[in-house]
PDB file of C-alpha atoms in Angstrom:
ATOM      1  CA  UNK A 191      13.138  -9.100  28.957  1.00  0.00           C
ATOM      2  CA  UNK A 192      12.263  -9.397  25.413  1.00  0.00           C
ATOM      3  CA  UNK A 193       9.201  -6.967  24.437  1.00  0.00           C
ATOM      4  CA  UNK A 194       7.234  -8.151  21.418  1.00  0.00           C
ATOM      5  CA  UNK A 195       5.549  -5.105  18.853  1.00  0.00           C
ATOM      6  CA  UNK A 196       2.639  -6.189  17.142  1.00  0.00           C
ATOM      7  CA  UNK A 197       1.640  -3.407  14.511  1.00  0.00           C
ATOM      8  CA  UNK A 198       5.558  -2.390  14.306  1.00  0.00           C
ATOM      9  CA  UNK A 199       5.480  -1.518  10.789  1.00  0.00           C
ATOM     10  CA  UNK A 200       2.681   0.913  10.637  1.00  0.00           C
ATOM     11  CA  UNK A 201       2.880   4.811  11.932  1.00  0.00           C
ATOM     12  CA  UNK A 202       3.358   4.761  15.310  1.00  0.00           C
ATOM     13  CA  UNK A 203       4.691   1.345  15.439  1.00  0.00           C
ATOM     14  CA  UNK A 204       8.057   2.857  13.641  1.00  0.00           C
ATOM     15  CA  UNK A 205       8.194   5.094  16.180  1.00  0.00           C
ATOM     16  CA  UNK A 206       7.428   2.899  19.157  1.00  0.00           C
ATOM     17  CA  UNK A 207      10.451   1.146  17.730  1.00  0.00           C
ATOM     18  CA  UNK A 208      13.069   3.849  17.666  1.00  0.00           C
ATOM     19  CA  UNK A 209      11.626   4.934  21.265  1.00  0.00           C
ATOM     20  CA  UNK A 210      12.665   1.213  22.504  1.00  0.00           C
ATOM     21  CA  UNK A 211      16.192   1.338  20.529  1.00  0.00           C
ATOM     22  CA  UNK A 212      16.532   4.719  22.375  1.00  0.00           C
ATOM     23  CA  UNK A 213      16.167   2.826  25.859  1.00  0.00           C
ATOM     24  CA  UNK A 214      18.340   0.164  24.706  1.00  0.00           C
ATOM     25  CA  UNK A 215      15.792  -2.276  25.243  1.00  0.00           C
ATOM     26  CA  UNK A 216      15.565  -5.567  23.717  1.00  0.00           C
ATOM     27  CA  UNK A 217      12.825  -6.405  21.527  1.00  0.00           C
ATOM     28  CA  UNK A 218      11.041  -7.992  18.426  1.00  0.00           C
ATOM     29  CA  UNK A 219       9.022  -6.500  15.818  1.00  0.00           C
ATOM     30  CA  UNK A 220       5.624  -8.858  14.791  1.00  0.00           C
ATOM     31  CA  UNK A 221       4.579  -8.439  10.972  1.00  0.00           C
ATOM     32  CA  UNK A 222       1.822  -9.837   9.121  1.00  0.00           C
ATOM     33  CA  UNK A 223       2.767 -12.962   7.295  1.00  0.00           C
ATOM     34  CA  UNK A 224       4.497 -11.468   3.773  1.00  0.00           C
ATOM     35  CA  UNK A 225       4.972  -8.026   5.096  1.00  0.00           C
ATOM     36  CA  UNK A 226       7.360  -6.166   3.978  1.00  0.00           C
ATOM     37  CA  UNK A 227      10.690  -6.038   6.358  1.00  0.00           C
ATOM     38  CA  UNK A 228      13.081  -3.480   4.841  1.00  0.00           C
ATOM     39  CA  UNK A 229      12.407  -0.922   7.222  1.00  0.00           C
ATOM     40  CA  UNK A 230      12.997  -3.152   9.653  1.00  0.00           C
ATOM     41  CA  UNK A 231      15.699  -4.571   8.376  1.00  0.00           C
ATOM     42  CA  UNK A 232      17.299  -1.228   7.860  1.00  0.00           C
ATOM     43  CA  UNK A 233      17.148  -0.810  11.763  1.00  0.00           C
ATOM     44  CA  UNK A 234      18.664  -3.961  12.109  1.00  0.00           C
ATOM     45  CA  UNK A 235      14.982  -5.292  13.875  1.00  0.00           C
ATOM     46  CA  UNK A 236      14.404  -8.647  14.445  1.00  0.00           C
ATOM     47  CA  UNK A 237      11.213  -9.754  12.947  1.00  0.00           C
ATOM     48  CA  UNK A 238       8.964 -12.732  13.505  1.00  0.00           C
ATOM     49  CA  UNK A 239       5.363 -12.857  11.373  1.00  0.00           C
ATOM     50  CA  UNK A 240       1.804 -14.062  12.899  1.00  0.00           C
ATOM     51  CA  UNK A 241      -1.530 -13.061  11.802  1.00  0.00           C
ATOM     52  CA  UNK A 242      -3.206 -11.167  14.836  1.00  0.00           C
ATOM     53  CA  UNK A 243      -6.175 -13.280  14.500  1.00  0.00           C
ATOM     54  CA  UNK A 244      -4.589 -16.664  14.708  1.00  0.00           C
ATOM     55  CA  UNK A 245      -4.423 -17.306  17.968  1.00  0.00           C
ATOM     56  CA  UNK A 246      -2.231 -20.341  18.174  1.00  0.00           C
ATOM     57  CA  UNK A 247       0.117 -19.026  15.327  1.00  0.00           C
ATOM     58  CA  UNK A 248       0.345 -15.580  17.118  1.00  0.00           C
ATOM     59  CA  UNK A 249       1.444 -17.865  20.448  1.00  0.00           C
ATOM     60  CA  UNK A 250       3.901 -19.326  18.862  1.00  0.00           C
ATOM     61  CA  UNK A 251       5.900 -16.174  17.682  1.00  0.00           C
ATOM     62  CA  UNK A 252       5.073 -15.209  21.382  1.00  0.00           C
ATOM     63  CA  UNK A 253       7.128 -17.601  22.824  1.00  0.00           C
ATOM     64  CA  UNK A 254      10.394 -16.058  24.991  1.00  0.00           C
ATOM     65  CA  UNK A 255       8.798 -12.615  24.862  1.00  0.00           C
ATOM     66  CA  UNK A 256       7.890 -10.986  28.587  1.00  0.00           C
ATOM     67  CA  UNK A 257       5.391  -7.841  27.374  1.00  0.00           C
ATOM     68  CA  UNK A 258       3.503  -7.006  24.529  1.00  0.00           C
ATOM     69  CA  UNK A 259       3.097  -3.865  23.250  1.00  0.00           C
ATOM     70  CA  UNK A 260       0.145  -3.748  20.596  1.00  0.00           C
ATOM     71  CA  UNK A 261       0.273  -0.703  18.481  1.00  0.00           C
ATOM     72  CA  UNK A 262      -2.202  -2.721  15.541  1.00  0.00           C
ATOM     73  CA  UNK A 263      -5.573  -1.299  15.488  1.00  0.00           C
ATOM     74  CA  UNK A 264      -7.624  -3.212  18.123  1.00  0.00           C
ATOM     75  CA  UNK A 265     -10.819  -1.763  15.578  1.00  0.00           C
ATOM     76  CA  UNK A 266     -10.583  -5.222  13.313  1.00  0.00           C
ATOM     77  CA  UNK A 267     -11.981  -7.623  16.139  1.00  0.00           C
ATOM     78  CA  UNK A 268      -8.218  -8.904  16.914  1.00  0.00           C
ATOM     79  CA  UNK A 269      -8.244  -8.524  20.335  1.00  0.00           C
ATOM     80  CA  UNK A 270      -9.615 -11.795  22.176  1.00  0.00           C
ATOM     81  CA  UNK A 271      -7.215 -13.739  19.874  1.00  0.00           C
ATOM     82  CA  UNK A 272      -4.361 -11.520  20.472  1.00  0.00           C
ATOM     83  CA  UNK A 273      -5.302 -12.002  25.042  1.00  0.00           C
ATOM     84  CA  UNK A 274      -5.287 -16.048  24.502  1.00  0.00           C
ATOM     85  CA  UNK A 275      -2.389 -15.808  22.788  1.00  0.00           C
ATOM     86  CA  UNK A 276      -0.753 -14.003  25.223  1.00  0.00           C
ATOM     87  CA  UNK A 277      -1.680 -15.992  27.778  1.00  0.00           C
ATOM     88  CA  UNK A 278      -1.081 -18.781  26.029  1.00  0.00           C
ATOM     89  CA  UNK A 279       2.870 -18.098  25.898  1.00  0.00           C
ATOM     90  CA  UNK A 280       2.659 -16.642  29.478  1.00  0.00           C
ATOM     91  CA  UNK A 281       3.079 -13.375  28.396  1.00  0.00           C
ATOM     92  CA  UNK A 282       1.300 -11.578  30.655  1.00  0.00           C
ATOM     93  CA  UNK A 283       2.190  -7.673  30.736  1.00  0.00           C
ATOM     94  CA  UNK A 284       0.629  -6.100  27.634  1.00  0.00           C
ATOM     95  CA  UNK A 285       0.123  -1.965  26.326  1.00  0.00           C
ATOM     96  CA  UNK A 286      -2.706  -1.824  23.820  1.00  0.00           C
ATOM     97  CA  UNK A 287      -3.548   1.223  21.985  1.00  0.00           C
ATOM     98  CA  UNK A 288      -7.134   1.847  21.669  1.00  0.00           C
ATOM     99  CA  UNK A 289      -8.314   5.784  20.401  1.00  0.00           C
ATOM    100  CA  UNK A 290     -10.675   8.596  22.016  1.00  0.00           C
ATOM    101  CA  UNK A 291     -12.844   7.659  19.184  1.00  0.00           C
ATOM    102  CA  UNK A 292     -14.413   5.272  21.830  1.00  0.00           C
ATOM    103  CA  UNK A 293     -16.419   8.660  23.147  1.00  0.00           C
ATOM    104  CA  UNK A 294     -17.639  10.270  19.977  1.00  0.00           C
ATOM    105  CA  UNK A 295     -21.314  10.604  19.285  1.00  0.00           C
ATOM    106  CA  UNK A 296     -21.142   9.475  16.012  1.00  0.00           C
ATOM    107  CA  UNK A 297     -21.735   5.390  15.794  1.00  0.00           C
ATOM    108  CA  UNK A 298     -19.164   4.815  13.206  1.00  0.00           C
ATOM    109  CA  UNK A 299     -18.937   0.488  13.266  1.00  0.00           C
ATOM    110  CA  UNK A 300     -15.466   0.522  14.071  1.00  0.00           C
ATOM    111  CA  UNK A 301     -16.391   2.545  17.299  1.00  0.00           C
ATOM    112  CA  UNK A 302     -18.529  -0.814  18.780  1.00  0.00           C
ATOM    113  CA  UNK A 303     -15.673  -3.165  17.850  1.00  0.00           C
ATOM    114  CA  UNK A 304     -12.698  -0.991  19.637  1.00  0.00           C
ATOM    115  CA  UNK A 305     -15.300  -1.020  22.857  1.00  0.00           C
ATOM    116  CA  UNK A 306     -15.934  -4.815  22.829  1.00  0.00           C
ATOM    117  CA  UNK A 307     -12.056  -4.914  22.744  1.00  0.00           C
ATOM    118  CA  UNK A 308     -11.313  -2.285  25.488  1.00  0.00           C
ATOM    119  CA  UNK A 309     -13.928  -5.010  27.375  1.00  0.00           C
ATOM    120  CA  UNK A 310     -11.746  -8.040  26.633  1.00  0.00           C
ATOM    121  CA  UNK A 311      -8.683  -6.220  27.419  1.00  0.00           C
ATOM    122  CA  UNK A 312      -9.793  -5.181  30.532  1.00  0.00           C
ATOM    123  CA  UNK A 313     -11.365  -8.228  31.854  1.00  0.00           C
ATOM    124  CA  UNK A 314      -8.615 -10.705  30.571  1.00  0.00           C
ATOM    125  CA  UNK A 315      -7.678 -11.050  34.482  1.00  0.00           C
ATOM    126  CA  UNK A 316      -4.111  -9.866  32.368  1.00  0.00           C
ATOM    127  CA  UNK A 317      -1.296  -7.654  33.490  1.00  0.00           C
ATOM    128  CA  UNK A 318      -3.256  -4.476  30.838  1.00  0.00           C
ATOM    129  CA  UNK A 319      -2.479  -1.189  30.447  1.00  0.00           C
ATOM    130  CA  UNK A 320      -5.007   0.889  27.756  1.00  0.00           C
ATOM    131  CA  UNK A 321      -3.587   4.476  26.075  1.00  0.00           C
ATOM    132  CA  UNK A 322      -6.118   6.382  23.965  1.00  0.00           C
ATOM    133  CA  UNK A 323      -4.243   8.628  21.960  1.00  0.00           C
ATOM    134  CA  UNK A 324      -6.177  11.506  20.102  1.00  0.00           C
ATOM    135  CA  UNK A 325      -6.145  12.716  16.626  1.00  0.00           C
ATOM    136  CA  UNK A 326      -1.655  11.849  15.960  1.00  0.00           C
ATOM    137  CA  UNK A 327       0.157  13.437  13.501  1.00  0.00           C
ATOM    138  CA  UNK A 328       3.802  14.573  13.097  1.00  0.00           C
ATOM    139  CA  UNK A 329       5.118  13.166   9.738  1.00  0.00           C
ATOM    140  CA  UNK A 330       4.161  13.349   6.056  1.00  0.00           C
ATOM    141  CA  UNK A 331       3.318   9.864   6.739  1.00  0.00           C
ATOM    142  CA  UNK A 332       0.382  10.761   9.137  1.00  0.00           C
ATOM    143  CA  UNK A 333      -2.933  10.473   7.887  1.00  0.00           C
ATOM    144  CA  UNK A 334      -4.083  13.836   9.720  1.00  0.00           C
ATOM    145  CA  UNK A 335      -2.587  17.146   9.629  1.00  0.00           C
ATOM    146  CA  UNK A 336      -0.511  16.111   6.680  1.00  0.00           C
ATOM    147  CA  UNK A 337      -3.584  16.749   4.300  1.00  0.00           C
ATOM    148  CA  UNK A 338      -4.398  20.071   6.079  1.00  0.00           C
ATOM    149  CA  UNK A 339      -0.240  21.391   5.290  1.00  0.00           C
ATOM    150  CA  UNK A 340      -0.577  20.211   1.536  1.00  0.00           C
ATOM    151  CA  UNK A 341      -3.468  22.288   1.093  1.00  0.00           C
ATOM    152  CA  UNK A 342      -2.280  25.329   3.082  1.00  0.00           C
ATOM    153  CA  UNK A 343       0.669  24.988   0.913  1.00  0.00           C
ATOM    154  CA  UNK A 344      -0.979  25.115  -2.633  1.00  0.00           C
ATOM    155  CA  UNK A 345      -4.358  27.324  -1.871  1.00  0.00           C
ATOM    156  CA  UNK A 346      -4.762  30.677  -0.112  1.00  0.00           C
ATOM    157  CA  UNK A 347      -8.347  30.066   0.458  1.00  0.00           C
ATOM    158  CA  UNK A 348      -9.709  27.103   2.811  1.00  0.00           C
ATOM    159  CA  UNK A 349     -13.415  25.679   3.343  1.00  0.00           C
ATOM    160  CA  UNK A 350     -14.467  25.165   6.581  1.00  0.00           C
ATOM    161  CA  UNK A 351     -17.547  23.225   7.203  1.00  0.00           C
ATOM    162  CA  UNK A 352     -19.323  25.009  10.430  1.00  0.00           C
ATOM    163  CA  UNK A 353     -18.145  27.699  12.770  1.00  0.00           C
ATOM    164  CA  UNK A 354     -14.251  26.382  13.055  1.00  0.00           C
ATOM    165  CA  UNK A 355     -14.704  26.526  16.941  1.00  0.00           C
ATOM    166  CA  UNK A 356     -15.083  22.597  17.755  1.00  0.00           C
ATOM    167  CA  UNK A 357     -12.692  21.668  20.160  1.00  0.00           C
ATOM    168  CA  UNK A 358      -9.369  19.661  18.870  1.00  0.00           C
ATOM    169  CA  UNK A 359      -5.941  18.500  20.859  1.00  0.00           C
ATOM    170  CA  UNK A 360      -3.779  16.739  18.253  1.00  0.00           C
ATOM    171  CA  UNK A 361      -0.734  14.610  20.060  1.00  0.00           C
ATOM    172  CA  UNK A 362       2.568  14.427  18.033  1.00  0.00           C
ATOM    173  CA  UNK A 363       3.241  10.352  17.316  1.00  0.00           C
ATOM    174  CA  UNK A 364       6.738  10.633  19.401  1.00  0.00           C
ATOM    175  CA  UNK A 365       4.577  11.431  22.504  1.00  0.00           C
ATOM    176  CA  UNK A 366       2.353   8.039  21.678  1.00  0.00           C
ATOM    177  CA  UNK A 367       5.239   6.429  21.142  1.00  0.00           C
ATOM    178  CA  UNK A 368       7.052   7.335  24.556  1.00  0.00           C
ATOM    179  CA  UNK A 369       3.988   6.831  26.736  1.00  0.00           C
ATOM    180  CA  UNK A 370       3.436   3.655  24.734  1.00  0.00           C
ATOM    181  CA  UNK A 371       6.865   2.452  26.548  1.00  0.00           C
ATOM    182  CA  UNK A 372       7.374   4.517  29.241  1.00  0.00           C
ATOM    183  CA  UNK A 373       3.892   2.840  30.782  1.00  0.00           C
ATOM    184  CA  UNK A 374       5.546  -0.576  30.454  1.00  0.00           C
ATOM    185  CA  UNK A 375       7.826   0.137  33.180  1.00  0.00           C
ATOM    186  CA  UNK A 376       4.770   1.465  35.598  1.00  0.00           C
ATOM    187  CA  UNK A 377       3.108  -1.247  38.039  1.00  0.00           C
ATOM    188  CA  UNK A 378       0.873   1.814  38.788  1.00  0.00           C
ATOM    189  CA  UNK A 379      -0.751   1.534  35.370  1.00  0.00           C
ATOM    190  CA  UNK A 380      -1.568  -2.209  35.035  1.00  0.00           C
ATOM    191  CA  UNK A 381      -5.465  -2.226  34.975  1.00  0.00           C
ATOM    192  CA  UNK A 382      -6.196   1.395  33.982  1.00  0.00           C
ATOM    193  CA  UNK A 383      -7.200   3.369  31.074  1.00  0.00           C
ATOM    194  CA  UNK A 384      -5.658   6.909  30.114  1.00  0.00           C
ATOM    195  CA  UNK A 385      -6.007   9.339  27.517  1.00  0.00           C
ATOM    196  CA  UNK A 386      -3.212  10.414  25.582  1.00  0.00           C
ATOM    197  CA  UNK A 387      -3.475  13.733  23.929  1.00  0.00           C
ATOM    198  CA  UNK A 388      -1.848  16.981  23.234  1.00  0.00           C
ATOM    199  CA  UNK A 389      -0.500  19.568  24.945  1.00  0.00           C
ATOM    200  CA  UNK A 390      -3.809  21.937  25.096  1.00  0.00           C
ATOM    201  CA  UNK A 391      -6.888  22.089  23.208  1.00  0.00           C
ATOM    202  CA  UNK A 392      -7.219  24.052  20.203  1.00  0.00           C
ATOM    203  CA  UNK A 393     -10.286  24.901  17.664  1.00  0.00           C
ATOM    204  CA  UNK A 394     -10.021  24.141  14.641  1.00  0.00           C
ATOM    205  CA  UNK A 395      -9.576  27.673  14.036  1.00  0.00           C
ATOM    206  CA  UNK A 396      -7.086  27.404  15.662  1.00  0.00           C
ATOM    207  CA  UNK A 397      -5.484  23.776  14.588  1.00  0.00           C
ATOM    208  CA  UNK A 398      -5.537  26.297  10.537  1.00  0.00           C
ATOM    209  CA  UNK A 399      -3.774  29.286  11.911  1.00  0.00           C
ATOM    210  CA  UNK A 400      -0.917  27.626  13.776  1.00  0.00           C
ATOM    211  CA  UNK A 401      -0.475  25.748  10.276  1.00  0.00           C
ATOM    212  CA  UNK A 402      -0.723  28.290   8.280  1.00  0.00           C
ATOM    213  CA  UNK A 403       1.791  30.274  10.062  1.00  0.00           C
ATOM    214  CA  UNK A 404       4.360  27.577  10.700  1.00  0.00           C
ATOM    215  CA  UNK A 405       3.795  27.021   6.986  1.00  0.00           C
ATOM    216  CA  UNK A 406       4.152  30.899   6.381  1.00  0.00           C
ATOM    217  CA  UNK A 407       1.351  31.267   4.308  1.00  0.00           C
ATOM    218  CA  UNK A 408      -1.944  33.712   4.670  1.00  0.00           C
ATOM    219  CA  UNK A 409      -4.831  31.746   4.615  1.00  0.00           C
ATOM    220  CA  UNK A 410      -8.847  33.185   4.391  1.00  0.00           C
ATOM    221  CA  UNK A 411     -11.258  30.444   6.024  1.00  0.00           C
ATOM    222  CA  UNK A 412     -14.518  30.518   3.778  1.00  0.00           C
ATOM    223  CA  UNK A 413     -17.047  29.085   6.452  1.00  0.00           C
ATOM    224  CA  UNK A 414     -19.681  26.592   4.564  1.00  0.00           C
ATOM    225  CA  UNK A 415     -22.829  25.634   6.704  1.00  0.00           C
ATOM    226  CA  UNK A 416     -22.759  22.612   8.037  1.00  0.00           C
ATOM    227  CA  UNK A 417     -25.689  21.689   8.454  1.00  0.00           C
ATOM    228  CA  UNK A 418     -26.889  22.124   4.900  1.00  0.00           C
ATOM    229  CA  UNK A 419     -22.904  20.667   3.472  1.00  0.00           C
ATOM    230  CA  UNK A 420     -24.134  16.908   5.525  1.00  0.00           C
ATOM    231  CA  UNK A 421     -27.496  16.808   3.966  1.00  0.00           C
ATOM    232  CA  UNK A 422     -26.195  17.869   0.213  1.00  0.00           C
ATOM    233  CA  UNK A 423     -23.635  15.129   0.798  1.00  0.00           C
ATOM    234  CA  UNK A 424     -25.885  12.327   2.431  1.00  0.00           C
ATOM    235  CA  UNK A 425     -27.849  13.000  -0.349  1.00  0.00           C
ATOM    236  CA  UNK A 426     -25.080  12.357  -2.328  1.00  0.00           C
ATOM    237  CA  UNK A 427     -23.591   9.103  -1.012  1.00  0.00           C
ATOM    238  CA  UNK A 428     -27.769   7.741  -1.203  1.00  0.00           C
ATOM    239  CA  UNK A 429     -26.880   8.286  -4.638  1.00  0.00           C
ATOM    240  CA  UNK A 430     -23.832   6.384  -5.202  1.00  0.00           C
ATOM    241  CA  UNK A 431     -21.747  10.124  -5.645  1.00  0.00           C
ATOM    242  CA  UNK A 432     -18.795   9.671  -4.734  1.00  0.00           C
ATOM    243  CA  UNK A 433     -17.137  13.008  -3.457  1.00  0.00           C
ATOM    244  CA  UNK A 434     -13.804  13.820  -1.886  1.00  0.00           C
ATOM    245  CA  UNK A 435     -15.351  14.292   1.459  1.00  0.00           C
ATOM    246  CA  UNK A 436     -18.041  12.436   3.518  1.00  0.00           C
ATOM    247  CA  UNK A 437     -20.994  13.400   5.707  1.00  0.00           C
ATOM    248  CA  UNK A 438     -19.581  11.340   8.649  1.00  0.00           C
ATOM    249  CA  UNK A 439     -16.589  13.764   8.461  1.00  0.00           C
ATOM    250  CA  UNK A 440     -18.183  16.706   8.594  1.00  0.00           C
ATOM    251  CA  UNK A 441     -20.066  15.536  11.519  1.00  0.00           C
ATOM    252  CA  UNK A 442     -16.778  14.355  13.074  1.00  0.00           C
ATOM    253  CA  UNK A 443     -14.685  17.891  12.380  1.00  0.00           C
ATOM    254  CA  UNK A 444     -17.664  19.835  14.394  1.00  0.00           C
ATOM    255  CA  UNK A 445     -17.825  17.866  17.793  1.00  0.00           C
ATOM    256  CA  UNK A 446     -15.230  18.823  20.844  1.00  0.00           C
ATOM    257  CA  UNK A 447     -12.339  15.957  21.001  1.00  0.00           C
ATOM    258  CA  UNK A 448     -10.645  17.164  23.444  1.00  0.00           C
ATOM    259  CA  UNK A 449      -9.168  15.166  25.975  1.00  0.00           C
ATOM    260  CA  UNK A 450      -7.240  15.656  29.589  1.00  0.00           C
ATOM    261  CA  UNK A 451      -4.455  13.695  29.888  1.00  0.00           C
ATOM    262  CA  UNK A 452      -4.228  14.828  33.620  1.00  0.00           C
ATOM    263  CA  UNK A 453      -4.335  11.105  34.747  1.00  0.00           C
ATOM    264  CA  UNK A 454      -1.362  10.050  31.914  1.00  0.00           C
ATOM    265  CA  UNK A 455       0.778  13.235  33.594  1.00  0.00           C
ATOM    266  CA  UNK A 456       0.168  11.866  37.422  1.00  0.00           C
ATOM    267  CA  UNK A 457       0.457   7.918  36.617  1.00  0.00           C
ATOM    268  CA  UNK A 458       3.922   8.239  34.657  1.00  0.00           C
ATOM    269  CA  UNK A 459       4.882  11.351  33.915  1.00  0.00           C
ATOM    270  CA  UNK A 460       3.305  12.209  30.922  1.00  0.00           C
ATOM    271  CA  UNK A 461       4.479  15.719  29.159  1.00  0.00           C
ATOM    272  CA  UNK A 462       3.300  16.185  25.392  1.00  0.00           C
ATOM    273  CA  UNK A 463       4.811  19.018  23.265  1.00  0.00           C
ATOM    274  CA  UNK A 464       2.991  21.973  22.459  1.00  0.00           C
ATOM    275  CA  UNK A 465       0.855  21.628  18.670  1.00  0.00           C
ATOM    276  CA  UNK A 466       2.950  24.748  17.986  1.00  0.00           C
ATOM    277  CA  UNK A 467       6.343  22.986  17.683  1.00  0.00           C
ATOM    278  CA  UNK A 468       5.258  19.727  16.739  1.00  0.00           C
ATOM    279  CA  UNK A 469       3.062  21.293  13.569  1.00  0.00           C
ATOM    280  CA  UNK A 470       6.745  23.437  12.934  1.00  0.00           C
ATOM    281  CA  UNK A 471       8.106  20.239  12.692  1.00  0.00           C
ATOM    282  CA  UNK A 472       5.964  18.415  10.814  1.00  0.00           C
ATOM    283  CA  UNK A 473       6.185  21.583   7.909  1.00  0.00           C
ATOM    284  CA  UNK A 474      10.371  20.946   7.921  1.00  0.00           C
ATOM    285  CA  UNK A 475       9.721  17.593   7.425  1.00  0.00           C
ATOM    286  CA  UNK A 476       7.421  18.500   4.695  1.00  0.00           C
ATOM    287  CA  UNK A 477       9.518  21.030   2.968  1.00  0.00           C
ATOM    288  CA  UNK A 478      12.734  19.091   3.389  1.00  0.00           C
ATOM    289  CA  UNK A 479      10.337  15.910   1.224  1.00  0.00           C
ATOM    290  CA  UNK A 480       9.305  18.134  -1.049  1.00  0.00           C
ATOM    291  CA  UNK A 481      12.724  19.689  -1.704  1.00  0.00           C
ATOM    292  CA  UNK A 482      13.975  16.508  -2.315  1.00  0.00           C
ATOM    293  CA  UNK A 483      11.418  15.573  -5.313  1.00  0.00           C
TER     294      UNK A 483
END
């Protein structure tokens, strides 16, 4: 069976690629139209292009393919299109990756658009399995913990807006990326939901410390209210300021995201690595970059 990637090229979609070249499985890798291929063509992927949205173009590059696994962002109103293409080309067993953002209390636009899709998905009458991973990270290349190590690195002294004590549970992008496949394979998850997240929850106390000591570094958290930080910067952005941070992630960084992934551990087996080793990781990776500048 021939597996299809949409969203191959992006941060987990690299890795949801080496994961199936691990299994030896046989698959293709599905790029915007004038994307660019030399990562794929480095791993010696074969690549077909369709825009997610055309649904008839999209079917076409379907064609021959048994499963999908989507790893684009179902938050850009894709989704329907991508379902009748699918069934369209009689593919019929499909992963999508969704997010926990779905649950947070903040109504962010993006949040009502990854809903209506979850919707779709699960009503297509389709062969669907959804994964919601939390906050990933575990490359330079992540848009996450990344900016958390560079700062640890340069300054002794971080600002933390609130208390630090809002719940987090960060999930290293190989464990995405093997549940992302590993769920393919498991009739027992066609038609259910499950969340994929890290090992344990951590504050974001925490989340700093565990940095800042795989990082080796001392670090003094200078605690900012937060309250009074998201009106000074709503103020702000009325304005038309435009700051390095933003009320919404303020707001964001002091509500609990954490997540069982109880369900993900009975359905198929699902074991993520602790944040400890995955953040060491992510700091080698770092250092090794940075060495090489």
């Amino acid at each position: 069976m021939t597996i299809a990637v949409s969203g191959a090229n992006g941060f987990t979609g690299r890795f949801v690629c080496t994961e199936l070249q691990r299994r030896q499985r046989s698959f293709i890798a599905l790029l915007r139209p004038g994307s660019d291929t030399a990562w794929m063509d480095a791993q010696q992927i074969p690549v077909r292009f369709a825009d997610l949205n055309q649904t008839e173009q999209l079917s076409k590059q379907l064609i021959g393919c048994g499963a999908l696994l989507n790893v684009a962002s179902i938050g850009f109103g894709a989704a329907p299109a991508i379902l009748e293409a699918c069934r369209s080309a009689g593919v019929r067993r499909s992963v999508f990756v969704s997010t926990t953002a779905i649950f947070t209390q903040l109504n962010a636009g993006s949040k009502v658009v990854r809903q209506a899709a979850e919707a779709a998905i699960t009503s297509s009458g389709l062969d669907t399995t959804i994964l919601r991973p939390t906050m990933i990270y575990g490359t330079p290349s992540d848009r996450n913990m990344i900016r958390l190590i560079r700062w640890l690195d340069r300054w002794p002294v971080l600002p933390v807006f609130g208390n630090g004590r809002s719940l987090q549970q960060p999930v290293h992008v190989s464990d995405v990326a093997w549940a992302v496949v590993q769920v393919l394979d498991a009739p027992g998850t066609i038609g259910r939901q499950f969340n994929i997240s890290g090992a344990a929850s951590l504050t974001y106390n925490d989340v700093v410390r565990l940095t800042a000591q795989a990082i080796g570094r001392r670090v003094q958290r200078f605690h900012l209210p937060a309250r009074l930080m998201v009106a000074a910067l709503q103020a702000s952005e009325r304005l038309g300021l435009s700051l390095p941070i933003k009320a919404e992630q303020v707001l964001r960084l002091n509500e609990d995201k954490a997540f069982s992934h109880e369900e993900a551990a009975d359905a198929f087996g699902y074991t993520p690595m602790a944040f400890e080793q995955g953040i060491q990781q992510e700091v080698a990776l770092f250092r090794s970059h940075s060495d090489g500048l």
